[in-house]
CSV table of C-alpha atoms in Angstrom, one decimal:
chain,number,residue,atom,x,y,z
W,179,UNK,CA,-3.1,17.0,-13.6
W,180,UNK,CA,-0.5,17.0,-10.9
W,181,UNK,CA,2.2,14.6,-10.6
W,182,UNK,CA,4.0,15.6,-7.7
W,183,UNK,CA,5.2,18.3,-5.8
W,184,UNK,CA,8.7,18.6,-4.9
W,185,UNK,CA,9.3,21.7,-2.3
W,186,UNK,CA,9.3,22.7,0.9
W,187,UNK,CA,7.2,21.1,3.8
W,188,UNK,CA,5.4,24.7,5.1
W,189,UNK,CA,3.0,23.1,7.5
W,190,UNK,CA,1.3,19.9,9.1
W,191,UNK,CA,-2.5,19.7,10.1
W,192,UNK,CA,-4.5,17.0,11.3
W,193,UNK,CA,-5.4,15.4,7.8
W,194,UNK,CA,-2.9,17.6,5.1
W,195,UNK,CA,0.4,19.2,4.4
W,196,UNK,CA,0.8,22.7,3.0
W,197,UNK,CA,3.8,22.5,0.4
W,198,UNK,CA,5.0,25.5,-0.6
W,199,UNK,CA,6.3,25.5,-4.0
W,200,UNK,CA,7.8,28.6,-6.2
W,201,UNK,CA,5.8,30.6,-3.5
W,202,UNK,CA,2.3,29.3,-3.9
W,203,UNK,CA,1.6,26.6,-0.9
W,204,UNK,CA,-0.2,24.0,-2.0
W,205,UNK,CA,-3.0,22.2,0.3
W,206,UNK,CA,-2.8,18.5,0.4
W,207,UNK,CA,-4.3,15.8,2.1
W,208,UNK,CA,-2.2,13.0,3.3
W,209,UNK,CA,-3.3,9.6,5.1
W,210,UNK,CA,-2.8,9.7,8.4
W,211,UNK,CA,0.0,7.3,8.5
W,212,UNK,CA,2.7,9.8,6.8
W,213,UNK,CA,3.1,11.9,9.1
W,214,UNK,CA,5.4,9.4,11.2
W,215,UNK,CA,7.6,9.6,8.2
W,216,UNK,CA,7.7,13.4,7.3
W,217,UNK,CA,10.5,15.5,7.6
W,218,UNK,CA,10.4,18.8,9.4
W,219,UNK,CA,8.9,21.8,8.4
W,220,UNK,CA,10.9,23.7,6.3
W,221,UNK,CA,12.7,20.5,5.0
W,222,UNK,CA,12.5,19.5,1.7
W,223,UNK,CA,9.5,16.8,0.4
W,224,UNK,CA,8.0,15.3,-2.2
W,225,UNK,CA,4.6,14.4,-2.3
W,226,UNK,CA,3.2,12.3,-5.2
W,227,UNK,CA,-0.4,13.3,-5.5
W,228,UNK,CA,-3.4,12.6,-7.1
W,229,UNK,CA,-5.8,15.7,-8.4
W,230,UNK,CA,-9.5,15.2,-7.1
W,231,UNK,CA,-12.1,17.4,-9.1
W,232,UNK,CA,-15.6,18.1,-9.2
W,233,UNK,CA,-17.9,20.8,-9.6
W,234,UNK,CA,-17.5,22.3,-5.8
W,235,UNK,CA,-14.1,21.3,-4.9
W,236,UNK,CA,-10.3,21.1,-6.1
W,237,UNK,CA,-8.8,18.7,-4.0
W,238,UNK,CA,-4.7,16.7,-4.1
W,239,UNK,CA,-4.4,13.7,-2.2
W,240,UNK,CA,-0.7,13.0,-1.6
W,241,UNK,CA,1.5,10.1,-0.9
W,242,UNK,CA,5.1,10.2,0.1
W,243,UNK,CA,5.9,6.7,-2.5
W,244,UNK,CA,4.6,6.1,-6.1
W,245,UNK,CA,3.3,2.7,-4.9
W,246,UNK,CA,1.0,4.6,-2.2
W,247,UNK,CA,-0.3,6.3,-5.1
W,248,UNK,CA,-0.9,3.7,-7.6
W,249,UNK,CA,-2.4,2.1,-4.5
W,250,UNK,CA,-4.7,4.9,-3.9
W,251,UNK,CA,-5.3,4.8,-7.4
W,252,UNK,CA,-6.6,1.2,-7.6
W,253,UNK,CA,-8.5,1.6,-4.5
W,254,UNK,CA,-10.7,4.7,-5.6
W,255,UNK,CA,-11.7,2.6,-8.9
W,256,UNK,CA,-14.4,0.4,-6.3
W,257,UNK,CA,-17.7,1.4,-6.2
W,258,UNK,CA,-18.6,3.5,-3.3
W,259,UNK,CA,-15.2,4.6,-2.2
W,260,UNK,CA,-14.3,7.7,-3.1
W,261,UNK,CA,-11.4,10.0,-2.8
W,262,UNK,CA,-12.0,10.4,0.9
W,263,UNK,CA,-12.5,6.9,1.6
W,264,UNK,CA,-9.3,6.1,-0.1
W,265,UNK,CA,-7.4,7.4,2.0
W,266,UNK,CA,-9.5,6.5,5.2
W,267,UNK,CA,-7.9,2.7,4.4
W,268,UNK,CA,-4.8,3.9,3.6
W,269,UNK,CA,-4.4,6.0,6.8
W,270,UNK,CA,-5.0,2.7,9.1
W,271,UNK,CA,-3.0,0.5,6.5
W,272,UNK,CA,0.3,0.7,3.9
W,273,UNK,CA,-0.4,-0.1,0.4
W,274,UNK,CA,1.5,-3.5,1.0
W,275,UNK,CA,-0.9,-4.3,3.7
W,276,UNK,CA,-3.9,-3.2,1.7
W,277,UNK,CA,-2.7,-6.0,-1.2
W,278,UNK,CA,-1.9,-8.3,1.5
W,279,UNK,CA,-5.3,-8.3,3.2
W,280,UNK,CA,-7.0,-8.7,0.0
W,281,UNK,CA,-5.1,-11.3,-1.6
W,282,UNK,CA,-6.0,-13.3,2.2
W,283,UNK,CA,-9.5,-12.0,1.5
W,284,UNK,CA,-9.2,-10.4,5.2
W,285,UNK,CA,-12.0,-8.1,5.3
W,286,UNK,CA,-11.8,-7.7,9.0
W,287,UNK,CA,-8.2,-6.1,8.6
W,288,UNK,CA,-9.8,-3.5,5.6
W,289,UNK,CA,-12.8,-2.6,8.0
W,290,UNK,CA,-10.7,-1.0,10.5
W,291,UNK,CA,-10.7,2.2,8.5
W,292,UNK,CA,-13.0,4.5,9.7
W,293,UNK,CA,-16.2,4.9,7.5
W,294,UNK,CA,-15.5,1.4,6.2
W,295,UNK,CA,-17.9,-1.4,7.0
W,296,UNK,CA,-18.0,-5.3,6.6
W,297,UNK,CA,-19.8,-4.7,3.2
W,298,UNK,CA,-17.2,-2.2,2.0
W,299,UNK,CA,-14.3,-4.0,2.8
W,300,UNK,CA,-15.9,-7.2,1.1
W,301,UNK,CA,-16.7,-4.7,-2.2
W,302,UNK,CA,-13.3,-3.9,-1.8
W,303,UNK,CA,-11.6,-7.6,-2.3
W,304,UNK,CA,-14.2,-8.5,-4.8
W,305,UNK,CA,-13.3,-5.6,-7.3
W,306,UNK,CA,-9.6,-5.7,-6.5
W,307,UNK,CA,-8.6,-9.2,-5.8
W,308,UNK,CA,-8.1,-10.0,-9.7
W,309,UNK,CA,-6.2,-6.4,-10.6
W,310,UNK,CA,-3.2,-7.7,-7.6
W,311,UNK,CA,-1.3,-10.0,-6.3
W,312,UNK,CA,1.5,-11.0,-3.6
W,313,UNK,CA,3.9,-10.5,-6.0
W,314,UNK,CA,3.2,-6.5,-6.1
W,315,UNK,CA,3.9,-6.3,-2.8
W,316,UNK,CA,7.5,-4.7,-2.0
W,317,UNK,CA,9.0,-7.2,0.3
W,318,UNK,CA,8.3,-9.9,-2.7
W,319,UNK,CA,9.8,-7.4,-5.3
W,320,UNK,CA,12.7,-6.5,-3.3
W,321,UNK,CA,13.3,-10.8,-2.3
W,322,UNK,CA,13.1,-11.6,-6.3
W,323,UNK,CA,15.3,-8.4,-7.3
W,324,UNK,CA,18.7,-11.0,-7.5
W,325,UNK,CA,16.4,-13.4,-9.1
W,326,UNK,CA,15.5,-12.1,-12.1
W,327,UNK,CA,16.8,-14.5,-14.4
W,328,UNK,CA,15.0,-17.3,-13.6
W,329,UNK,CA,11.5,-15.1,-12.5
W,330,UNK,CA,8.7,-18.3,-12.7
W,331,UNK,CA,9.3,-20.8,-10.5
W,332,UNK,CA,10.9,-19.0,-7.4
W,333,UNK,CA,8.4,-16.0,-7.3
W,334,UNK,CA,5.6,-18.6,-7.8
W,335,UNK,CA,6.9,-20.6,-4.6
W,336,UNK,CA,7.1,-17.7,-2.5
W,337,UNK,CA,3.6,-17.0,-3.5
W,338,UNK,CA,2.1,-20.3,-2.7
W,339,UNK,CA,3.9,-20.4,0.6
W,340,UNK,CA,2.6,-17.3,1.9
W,341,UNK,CA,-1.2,-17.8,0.8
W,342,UNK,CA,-0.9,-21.4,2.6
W,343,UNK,CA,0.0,-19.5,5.9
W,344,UNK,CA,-2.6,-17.0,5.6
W,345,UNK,CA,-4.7,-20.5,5.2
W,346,UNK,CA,-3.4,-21.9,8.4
W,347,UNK,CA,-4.6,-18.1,10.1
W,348,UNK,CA,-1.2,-16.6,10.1
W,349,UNK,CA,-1.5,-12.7,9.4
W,350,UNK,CA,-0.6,-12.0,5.6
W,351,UNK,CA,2.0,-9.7,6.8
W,352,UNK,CA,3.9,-12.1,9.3
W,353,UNK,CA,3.3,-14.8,6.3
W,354,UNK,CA,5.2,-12.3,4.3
W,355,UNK,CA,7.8,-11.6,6.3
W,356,UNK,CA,8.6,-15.5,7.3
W,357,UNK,CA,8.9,-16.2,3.8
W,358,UNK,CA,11.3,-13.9,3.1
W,359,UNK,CA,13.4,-14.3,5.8
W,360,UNK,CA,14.0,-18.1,4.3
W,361,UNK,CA,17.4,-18.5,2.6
W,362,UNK,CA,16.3,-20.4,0.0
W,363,UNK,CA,17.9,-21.9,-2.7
W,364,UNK,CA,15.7,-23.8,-5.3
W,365,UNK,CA,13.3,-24.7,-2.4
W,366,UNK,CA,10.0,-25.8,-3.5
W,367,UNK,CA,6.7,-25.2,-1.7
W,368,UNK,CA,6.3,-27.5,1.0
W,369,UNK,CA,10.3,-27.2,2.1
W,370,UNK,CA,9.9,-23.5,1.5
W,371,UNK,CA,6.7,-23.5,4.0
W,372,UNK,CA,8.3,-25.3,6.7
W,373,UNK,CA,11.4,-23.4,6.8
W,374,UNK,CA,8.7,-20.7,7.0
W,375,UNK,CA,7.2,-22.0,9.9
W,376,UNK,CA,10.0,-22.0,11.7
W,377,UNK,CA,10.6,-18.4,11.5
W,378,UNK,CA,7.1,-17.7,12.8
W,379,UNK,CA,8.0,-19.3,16.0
């Protein structure tokens, strides 16, 4: 219904924005993480948002990226978590953490939203773990960018090497991280994992 909203930052409450836009301020809830990353009032913001309706309510939920929102999007497609709970994960976790934790199949790391139990979280790598993968994430997108000729073999080895340190216990997002802070240059798995290893030392 609404795509974004692109205007002035009027006001920020414990769980929403008001935008102010041609002189109508819009109400919108925003995980709690964004508000580290908000301008100040009176600045200028754009908030992608997603239109929640029903038969008592008119609600936007609003992220400050389009991944957040396609996130948000994937997320509110499991059973049993609505538009609320949505954002409940996304408020404890980014949507690079969220894809993260369920490629690992970390459940414990999903839980920590409020309102989200061990059940839930599981519900939520069940439904999502075949819709995303490691590759989604940003830091893997923005490590393949110069790579885009040759997109198979290099993207694959990056993804192998992180799931292997999530194996050994390593948090998906340090895995990430060691992984691409490797310089590598036709590296295959196993080379590509212990220069990896070295990094998370």
């Amino acid at each position: 219904m609404i795509a974004y909203l692109n205007g002035r930052l009027a006001g920020i409450y414990e769980d929403n924005l008001v935008v102010e836009v041609g002189h109508i301020g819009y109400n919108v809830r925003v995980p709690a993480s964004v508000t580290a990353h908000l301008p100040a009032i009176g600045e200028e913001i754009k908030i992608y948002t997603y239109t929640s309706v029903r038969e008592d309510a008119i609600a936007l939920y609003g992220f400050l990226t389009r991944d957040d929102l396609e996130m948000y999007r994937q997320l509110i497609t499991v059973s049993g978590i609505g538009p609320k709970g949505g954002l409940a994960v996304l408020s404890v976790m980014s949507a690079d953490e969220l894809r993260m934790a369920v490629v690992a199949q970390d459940a414990k790391a999903i839980a920590r939203a409020p309102g989200v139990g061990a059940k839930t979280a599981q519900r939520i790598i069940l439904e999502l773990k075949d819709k995303i993968s490691l590759e989604d994430t940003a830091l893997l997108r923005e490590s393949s960018a110069p790579a885009l000729s040759a997109p198979g073999a290099l993207g694959q080895a990056r993804t192998e090497a992180v799931e292997a340190l999530t194996a050994l216990g390593y948090a998906a997002s340090d895995a990430l991280r060691a992984v691409k802070a490797v310089e590598q240059e036709d590296m295959d798995v196993e080379a590509l994992l212990k220069a990896a290893l070295k990094k998370m030392f």
